[in-house]
CSV table of C-alpha atoms in Angstrom, one decimal:
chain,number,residue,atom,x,y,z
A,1,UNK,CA,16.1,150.2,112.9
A,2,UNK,CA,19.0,150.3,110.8
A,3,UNK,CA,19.7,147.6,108.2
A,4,UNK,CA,22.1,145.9,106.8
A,5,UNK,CA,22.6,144.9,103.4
A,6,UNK,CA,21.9,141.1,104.0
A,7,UNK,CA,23.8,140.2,100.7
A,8,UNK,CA,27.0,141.4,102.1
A,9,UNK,CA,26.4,139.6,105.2
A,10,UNK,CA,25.8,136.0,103.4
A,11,UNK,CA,21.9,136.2,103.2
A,12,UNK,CA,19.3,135.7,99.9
A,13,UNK,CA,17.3,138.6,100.7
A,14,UNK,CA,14.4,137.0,98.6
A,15,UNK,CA,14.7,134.1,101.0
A,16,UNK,CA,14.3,136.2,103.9
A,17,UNK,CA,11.7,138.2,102.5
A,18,UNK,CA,9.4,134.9,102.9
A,19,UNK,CA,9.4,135.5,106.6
A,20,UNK,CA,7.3,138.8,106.4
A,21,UNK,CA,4.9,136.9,104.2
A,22,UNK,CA,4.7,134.1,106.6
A,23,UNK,CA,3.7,135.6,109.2
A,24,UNK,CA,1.7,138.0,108.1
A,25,UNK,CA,-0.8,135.4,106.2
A,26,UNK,CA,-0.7,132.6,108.7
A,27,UNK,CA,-0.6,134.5,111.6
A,28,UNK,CA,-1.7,137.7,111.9
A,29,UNK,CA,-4.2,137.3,108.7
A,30,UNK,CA,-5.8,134.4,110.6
A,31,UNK,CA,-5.9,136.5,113.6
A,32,UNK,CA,-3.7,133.8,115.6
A,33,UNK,CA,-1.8,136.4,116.2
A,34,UNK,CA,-2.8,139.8,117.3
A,35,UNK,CA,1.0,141.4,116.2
A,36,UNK,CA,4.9,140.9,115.9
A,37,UNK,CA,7.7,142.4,115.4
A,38,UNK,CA,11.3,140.0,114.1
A,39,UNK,CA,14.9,141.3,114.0
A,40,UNK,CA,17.4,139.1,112.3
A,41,UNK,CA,21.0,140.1,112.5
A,42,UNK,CA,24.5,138.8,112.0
A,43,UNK,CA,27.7,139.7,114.1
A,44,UNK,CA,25.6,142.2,115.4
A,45,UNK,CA,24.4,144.1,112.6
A,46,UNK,CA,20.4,143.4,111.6
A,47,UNK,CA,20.0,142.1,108.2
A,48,UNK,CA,16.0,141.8,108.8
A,49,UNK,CA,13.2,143.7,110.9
A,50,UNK,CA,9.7,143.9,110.1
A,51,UNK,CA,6.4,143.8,111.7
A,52,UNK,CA,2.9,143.4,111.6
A,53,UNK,CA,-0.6,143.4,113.5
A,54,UNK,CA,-1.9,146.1,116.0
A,55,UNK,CA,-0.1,147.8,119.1
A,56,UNK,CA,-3.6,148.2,120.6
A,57,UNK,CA,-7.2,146.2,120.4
A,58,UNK,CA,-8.9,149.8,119.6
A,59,UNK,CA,-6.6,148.9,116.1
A,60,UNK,CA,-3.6,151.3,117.0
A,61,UNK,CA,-0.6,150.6,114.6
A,62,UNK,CA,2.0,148.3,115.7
A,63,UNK,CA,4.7,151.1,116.2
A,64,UNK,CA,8.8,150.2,116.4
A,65,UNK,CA,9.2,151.5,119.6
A,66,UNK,CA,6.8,149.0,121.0
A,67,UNK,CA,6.7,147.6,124.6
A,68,UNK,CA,6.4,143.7,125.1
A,69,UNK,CA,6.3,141.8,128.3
A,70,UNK,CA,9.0,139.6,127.6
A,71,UNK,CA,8.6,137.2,130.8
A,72,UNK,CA,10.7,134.9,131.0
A,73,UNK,CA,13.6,136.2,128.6
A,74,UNK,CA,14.1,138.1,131.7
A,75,UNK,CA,16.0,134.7,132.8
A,76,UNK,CA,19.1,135.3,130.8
A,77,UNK,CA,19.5,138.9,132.0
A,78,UNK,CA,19.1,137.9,135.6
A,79,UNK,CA,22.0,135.1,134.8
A,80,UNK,CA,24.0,137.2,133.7
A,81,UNK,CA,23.7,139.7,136.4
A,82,UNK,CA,24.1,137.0,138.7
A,83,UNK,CA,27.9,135.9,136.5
A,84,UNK,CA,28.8,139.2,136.9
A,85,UNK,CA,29.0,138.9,140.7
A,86,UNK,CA,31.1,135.5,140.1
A,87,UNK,CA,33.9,137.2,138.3
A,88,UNK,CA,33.5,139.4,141.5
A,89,UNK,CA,34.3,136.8,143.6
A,90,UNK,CA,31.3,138.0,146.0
A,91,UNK,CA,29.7,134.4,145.6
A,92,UNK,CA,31.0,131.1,143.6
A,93,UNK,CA,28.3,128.8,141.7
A,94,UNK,CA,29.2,126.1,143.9
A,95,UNK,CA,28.6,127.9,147.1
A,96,UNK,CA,25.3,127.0,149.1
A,97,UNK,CA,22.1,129.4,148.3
A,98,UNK,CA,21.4,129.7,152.4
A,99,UNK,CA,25.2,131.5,152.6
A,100,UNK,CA,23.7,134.7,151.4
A,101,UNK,CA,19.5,133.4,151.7
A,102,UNK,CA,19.5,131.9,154.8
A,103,UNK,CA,15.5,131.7,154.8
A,104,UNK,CA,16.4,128.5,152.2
A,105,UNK,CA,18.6,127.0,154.5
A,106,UNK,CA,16.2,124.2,156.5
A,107,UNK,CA,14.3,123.3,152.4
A,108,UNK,CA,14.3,119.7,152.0
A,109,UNK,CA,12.2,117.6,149.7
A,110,UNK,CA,9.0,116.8,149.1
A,111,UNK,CA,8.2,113.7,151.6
A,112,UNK,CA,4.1,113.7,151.2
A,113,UNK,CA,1.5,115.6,152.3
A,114,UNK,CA,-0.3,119.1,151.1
A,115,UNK,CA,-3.8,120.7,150.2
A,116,UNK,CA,-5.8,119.9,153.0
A,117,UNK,CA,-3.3,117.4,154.7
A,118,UNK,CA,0.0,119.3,156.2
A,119,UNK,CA,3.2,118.8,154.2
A,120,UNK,CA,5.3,115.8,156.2
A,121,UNK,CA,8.7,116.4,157.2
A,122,UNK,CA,10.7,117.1,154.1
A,123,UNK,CA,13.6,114.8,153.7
A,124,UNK,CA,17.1,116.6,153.8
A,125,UNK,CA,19.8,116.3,150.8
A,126,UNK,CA,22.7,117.7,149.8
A,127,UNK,CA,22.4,121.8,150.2
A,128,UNK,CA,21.0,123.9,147.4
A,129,UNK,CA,23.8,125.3,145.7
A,130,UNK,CA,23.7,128.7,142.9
A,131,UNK,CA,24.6,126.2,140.0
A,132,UNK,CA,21.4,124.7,141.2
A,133,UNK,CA,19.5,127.4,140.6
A,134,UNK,CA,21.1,128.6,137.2
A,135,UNK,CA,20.2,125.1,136.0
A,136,UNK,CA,17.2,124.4,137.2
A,137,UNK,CA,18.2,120.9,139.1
A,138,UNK,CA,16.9,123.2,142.5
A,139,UNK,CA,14.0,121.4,143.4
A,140,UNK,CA,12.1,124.4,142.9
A,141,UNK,CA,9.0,124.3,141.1
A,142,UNK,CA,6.2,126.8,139.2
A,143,UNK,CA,2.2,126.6,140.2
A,144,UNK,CA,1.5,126.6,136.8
A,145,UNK,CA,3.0,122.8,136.3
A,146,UNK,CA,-0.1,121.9,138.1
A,147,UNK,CA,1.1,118.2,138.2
A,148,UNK,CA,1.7,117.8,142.2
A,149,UNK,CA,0.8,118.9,145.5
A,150,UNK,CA,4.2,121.1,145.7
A,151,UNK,CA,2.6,122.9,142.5
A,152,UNK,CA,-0.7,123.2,144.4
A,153,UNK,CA,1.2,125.1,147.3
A,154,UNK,CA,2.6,127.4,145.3
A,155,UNK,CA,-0.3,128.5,143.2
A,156,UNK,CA,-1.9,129.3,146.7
A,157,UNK,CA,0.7,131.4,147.5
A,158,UNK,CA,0.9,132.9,144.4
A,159,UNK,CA,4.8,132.7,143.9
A,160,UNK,CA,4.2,132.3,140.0
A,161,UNK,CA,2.9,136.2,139.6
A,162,UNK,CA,4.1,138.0,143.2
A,163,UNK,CA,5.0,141.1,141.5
A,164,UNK,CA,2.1,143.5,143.9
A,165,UNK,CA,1.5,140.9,146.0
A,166,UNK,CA,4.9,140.2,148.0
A,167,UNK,CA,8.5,141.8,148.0
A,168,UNK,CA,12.0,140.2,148.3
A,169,UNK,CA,11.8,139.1,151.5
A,170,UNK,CA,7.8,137.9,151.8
A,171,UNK,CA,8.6,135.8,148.7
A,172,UNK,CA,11.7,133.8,150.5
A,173,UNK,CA,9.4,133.7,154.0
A,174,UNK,CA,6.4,131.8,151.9
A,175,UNK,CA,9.3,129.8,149.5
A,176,UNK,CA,10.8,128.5,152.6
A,177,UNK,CA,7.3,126.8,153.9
A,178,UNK,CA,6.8,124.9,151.0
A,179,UNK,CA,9.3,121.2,150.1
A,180,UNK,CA,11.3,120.9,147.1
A,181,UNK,CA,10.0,118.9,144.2
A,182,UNK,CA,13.0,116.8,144.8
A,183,UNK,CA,16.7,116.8,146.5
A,184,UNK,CA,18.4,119.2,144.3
A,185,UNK,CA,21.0,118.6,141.5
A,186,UNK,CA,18.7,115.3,141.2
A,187,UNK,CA,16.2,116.2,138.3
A,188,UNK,CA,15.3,119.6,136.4
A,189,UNK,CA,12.2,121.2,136.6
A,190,UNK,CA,11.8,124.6,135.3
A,191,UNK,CA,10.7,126.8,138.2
A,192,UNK,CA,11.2,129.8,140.2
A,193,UNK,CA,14.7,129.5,140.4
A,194,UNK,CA,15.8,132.9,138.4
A,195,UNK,CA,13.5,135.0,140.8
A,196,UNK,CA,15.3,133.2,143.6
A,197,UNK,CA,18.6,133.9,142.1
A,198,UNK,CA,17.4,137.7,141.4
A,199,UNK,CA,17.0,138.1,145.1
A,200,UNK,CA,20.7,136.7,145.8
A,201,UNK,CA,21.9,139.5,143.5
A,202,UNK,CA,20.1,142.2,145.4
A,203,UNK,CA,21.0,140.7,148.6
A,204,UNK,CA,25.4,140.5,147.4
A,205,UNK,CA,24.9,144.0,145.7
A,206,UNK,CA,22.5,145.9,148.0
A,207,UNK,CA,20.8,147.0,145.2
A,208,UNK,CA,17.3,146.7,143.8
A,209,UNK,CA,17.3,144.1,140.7
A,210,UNK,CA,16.0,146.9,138.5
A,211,UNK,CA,18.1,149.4,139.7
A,212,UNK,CA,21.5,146.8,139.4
A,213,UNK,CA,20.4,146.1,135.9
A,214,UNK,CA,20.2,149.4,134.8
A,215,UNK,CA,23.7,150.3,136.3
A,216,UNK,CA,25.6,147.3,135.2
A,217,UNK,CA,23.9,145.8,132.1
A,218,UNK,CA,21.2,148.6,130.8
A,219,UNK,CA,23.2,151.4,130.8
A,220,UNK,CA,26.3,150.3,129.4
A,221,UNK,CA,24.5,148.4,126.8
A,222,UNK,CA,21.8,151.8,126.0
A,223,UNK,CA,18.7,149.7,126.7
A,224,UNK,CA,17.3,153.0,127.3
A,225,UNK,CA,13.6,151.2,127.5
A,226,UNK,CA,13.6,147.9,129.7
A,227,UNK,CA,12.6,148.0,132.7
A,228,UNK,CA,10.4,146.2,135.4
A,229,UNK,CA,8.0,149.0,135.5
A,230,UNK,CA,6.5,150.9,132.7
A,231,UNK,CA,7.7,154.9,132.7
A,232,UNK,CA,3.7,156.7,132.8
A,233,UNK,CA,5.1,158.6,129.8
A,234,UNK,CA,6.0,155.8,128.0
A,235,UNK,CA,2.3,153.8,128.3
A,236,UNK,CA,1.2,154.2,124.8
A,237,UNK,CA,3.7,152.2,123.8
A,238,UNK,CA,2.8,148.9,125.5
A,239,UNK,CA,1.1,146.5,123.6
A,240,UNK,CA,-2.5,144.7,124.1
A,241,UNK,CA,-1.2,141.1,125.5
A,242,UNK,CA,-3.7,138.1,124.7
A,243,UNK,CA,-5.0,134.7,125.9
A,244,UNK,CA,-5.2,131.7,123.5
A,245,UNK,CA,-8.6,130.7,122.9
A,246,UNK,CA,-8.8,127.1,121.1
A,247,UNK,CA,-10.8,127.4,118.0
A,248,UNK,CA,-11.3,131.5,118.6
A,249,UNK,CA,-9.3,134.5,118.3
A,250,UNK,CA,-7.3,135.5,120.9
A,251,UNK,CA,-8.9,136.8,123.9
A,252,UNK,CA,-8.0,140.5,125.2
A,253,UNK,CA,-6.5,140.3,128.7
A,254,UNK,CA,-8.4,142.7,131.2
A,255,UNK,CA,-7.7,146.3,130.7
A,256,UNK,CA,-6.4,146.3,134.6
A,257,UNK,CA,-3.6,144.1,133.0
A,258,UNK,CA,-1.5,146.9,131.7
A,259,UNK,CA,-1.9,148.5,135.3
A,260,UNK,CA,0.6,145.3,136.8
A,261,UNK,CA,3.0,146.7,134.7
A,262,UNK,CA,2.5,150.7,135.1
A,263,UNK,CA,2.2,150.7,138.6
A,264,UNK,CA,5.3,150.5,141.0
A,265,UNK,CA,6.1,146.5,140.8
A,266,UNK,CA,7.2,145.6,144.7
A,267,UNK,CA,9.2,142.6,143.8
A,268,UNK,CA,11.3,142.8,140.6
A,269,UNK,CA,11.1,139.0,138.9
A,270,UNK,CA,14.1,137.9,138.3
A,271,UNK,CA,12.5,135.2,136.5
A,272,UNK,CA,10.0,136.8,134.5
A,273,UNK,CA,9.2,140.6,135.0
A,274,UNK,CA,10.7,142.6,132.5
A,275,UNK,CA,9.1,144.8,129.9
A,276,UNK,CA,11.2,146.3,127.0
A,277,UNK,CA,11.5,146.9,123.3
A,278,UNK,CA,12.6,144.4,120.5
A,279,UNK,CA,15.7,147.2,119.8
A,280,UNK,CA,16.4,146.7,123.4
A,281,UNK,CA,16.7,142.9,123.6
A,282,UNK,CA,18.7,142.7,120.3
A,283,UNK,CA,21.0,144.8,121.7
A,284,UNK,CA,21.7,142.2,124.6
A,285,UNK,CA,22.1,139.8,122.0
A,286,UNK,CA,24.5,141.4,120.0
A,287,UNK,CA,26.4,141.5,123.3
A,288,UNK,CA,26.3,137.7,123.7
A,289,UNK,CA,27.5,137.1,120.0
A,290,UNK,CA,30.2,139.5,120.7
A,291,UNK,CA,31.3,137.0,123.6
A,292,UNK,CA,30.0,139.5,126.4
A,293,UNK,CA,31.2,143.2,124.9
A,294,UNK,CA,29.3,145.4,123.0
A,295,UNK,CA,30.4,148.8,121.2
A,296,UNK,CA,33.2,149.2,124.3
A,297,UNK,CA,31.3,147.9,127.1
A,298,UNK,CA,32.3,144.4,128.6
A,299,UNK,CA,29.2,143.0,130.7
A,300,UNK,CA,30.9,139.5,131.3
A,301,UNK,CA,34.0,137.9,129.7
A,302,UNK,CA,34.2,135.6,126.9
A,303,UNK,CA,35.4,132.7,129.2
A,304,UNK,CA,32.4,133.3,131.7
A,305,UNK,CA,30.0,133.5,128.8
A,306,UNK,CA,31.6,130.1,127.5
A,307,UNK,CA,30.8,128.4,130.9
A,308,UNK,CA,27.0,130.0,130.8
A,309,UNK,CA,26.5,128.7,127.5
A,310,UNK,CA,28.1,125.0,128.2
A,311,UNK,CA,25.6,121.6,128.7
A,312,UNK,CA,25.6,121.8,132.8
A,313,UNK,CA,23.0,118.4,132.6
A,314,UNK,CA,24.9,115.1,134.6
A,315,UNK,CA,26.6,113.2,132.0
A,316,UNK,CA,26.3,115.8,129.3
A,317,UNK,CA,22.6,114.3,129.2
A,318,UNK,CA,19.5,116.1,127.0
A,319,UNK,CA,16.3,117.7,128.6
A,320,UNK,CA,14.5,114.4,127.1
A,321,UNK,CA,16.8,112.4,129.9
A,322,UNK,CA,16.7,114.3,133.1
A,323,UNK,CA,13.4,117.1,132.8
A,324,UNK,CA,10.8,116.3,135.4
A,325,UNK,CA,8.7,118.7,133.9
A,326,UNK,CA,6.5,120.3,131.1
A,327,UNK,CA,6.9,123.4,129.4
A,328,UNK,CA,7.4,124.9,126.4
A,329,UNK,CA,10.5,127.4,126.1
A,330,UNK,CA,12.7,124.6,124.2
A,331,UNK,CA,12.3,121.4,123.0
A,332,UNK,CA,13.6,118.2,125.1
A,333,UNK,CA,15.4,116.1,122.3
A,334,UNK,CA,19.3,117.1,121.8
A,335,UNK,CA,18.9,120.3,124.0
A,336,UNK,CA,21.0,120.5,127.0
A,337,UNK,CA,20.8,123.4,129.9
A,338,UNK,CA,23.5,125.9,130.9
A,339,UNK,CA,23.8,128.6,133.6
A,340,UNK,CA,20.6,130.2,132.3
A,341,UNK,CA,20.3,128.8,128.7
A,342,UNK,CA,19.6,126.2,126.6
A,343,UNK,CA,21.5,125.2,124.3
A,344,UNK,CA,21.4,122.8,121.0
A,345,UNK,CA,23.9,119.5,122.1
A,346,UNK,CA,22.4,117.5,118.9
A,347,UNK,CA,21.5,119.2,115.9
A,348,UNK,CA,20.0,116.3,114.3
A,349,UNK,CA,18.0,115.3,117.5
A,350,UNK,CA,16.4,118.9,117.5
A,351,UNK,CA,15.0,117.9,113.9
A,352,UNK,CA,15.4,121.7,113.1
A,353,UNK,CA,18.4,123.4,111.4
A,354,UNK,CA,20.7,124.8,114.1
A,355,UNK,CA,24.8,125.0,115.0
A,356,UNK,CA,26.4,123.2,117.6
A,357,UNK,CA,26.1,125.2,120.5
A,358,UNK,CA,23.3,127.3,119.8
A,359,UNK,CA,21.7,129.1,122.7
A,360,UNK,CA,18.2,130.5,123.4
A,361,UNK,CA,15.2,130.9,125.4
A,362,UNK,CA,11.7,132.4,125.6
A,363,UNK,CA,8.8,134.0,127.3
A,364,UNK,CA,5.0,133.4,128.7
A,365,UNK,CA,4.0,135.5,125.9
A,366,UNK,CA,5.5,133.4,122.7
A,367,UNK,CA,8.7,135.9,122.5
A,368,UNK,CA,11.7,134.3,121.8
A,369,UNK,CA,15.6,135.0,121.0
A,370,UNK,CA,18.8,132.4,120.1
A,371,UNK,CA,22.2,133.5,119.9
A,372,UNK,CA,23.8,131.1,117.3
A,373,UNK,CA,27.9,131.6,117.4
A,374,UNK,CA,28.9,129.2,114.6
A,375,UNK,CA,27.1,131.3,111.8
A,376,UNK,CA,27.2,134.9,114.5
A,377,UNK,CA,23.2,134.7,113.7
A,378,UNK,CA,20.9,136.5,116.4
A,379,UNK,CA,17.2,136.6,116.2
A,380,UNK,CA,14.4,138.3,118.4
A,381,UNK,CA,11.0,137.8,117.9
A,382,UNK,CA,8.3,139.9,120.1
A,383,UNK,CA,4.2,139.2,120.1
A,384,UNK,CA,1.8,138.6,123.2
A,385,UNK,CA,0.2,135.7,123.5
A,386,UNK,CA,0.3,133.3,126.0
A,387,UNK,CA,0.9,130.3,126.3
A,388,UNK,CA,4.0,130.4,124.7
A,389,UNK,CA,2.8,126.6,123.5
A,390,UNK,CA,0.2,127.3,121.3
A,391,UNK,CA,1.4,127.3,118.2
A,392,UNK,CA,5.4,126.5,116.3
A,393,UNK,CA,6.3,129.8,115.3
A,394,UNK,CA,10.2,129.5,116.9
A,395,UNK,CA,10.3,126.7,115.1
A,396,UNK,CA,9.1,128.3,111.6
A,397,UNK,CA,11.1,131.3,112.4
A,398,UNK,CA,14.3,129.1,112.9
A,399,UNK,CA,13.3,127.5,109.9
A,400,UNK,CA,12.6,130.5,107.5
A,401,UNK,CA,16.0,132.0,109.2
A,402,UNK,CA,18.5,129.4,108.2
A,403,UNK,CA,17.1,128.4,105.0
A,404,UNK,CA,18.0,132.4,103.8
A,405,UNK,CA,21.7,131.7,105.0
A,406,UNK,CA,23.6,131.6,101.6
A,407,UNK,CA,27.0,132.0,103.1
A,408,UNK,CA,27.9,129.5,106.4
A,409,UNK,CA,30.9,130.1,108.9
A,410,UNK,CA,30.6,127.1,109.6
């Protein structure tokens, strides 16, 4: 990867240095980390990259070209697919979800019931609408919140991981027997809402998801190695992901784990399927900070980026106010949700340094990104461990980040 002088872009190079060393003797010299890779850049350009740790348990180099499963940060990318389709004017955010899935159309919410005892009548609301599901406020749920009987149902039908097991239409048919958490546009509660939304764009484009990424947002952007599936040739490159083990090392995932990922997926995961390089996903971001263009090509435009990227929480509330759930890809206090991001409402709530309007997510496997425009700072950082909640290291990479910034925009 290229780099860029980060003097000239308003960064202390010795300060940044300290992130290599940071990681490498907390992390990966402590083995809570297997390996990483971290690309800093600014209006585009990377200032930073290094990396460190093993591509394979048999002690295989980390290499550059490395291939992470980057879960969840598969979200944004689905949103933004989904955007482009909006400025189409083939569906609006306010239009109901059963208008192009009518499966969804008779969901209602939870009303009591499930496990061994048949779910009661589910009590009907106001329609689930597409904002609904770029927020989150759906009703929709994951199996792996394991906190109610909704949860329960879903882990039975295995809607968190249903990339062998069902396709598009087999995941709608078992979504649409199970309630909502709640009437939607009532709470939030991360959930499978992106993979429902990654459906609605195959079903408005007649295209495959992976197939309508790599036409309209791939392609144009020369991600030449994301994909849902992983290209035979290109196996060697895929890194070893682990499990946490409190008070151990991390534990290997099965060696049939890389075959989910080689072999032909049937449904493409909107919400979480992707695998791709950490080249790759800085290019996306770069894209963002570049309010939706990159290098010629215009993937969404600056005003439907702005709307993405706005609080979309009742009230212009925080995730501490309204989340119904648990999870670990931001924190609650002074972080509000857009149309698939968070974003920072309260600097000084997020006890962290950060701009106004910085936006981010991350993934099962402790990747993360942010996009901050006030300074026109990007980061991505790749590794593969999961959960994603283990241990701070977004917030020590934010940290290390903004304390090298010797020159603000702001």
């Amino acid at each position: 990867m290229k780099i860029t002088d980060p003097a000239e872009l308003g960064f202390d190079p010795a300060r940044l240095g300290r992130i290599d060393d940071f990681l490498q003797t907390q992390y990966i010299d402590t083995g809570r980390l297997k390996n990483f890779q971290v690309v800093v850049a600014r209006d585009g350009a990377p200032v930073h990259y290094s990396q460190g740790g093993v591509l394979k348990d048999n002690g295989a180099p980390m290499r550059e070209d490395a291939l992470f499963r980057i879960a969840s940060m598969t979200k944004p990318i689905t949103s933004i697919a989904f955007m482009q389709l909006v400025e189409q004017c083939k569906v609006a955010l306010d239009d109901p979800v059963a208008r192009v899935l009518p499966e969804l159309k008779a969901l209602g919410a939870y009303a009591g019931g499930g496990g061994a005892v048949p779910f009661a009548p589910a009590r009907r609301g106001a329609p689930m609408r597409f904002v609904d599901l770029m927020t989150h406020m759906s009703g929709l749920t994951y199996g792996f919140q394991n906190r109610t009987s909704v949860d329960a149902a879903y882990r039975e039908a295995k809607l968190d991981l249903a990339r062998d097991n069902l396709d598009s239409d087999g995941y709608l048919e078992k979504l649409a027997g199970i309630p909502l958490e709640f009437e939607p546009g009532t709470g939030w509660n991360y959930s499978v809402s992106t993979d429902v939304l990654g459906i609605a764009v195959e079903r408005l484009s007649g295209m495959k998801l992976g197939e309508y990424f790599a036409e309209h947002i791939f392609g144009p952007l020369g991600m030449v190695d994301t994909a849902f599936d992983v290209d035979p040739a290109k196996a060697d490159r895929l890194v070893d992901a682990y499990a946490y083990r409190p008070g151990g090392t991390p534990k290997l995932l099965a060696d049939g784990f890389n075959v989910q990922v080689e072999d032909k997926a049937r449904f493409h995961s909107g919400g979480g399927g992707l695998v791709g390089t950490i080249a790759d996903y800085h290019r996306f971001c770069a894209m963002l900070v570049n309010k939706g263009e990159l290098d010629g090509a215009r993937i969404v435009a600056p005003k439907t980026l702005a709307l993405m990227t706005a609080n979309q929480l009742p009230g212009g509330a925080d995730l501490a106010q309204v989340s119904k759930s648990l999870f670990s890809e931001a924190n609650n206090a002074g972080t509000g949700f857009g149309l698939g991001f968070a974003m920072v409402i309260d600097p000084a709530k997020t006890l962290m340094p950060a701009s106004m309007g910085e936006y981010y997510w991350g993934g099962a496997y402790s990747t993360a990104f942010f996009v901050d425009p006030v300074e026109r700072i990007t980061m991505v950082f790749m590794t593969q461990l999961y959960p994603s909640s283990t241990y701070p290291v977004r917030r020590q990479l934010k940290t290390l980040i903004y304390s090298a910034v010797a020159d603000s925009y702001a």
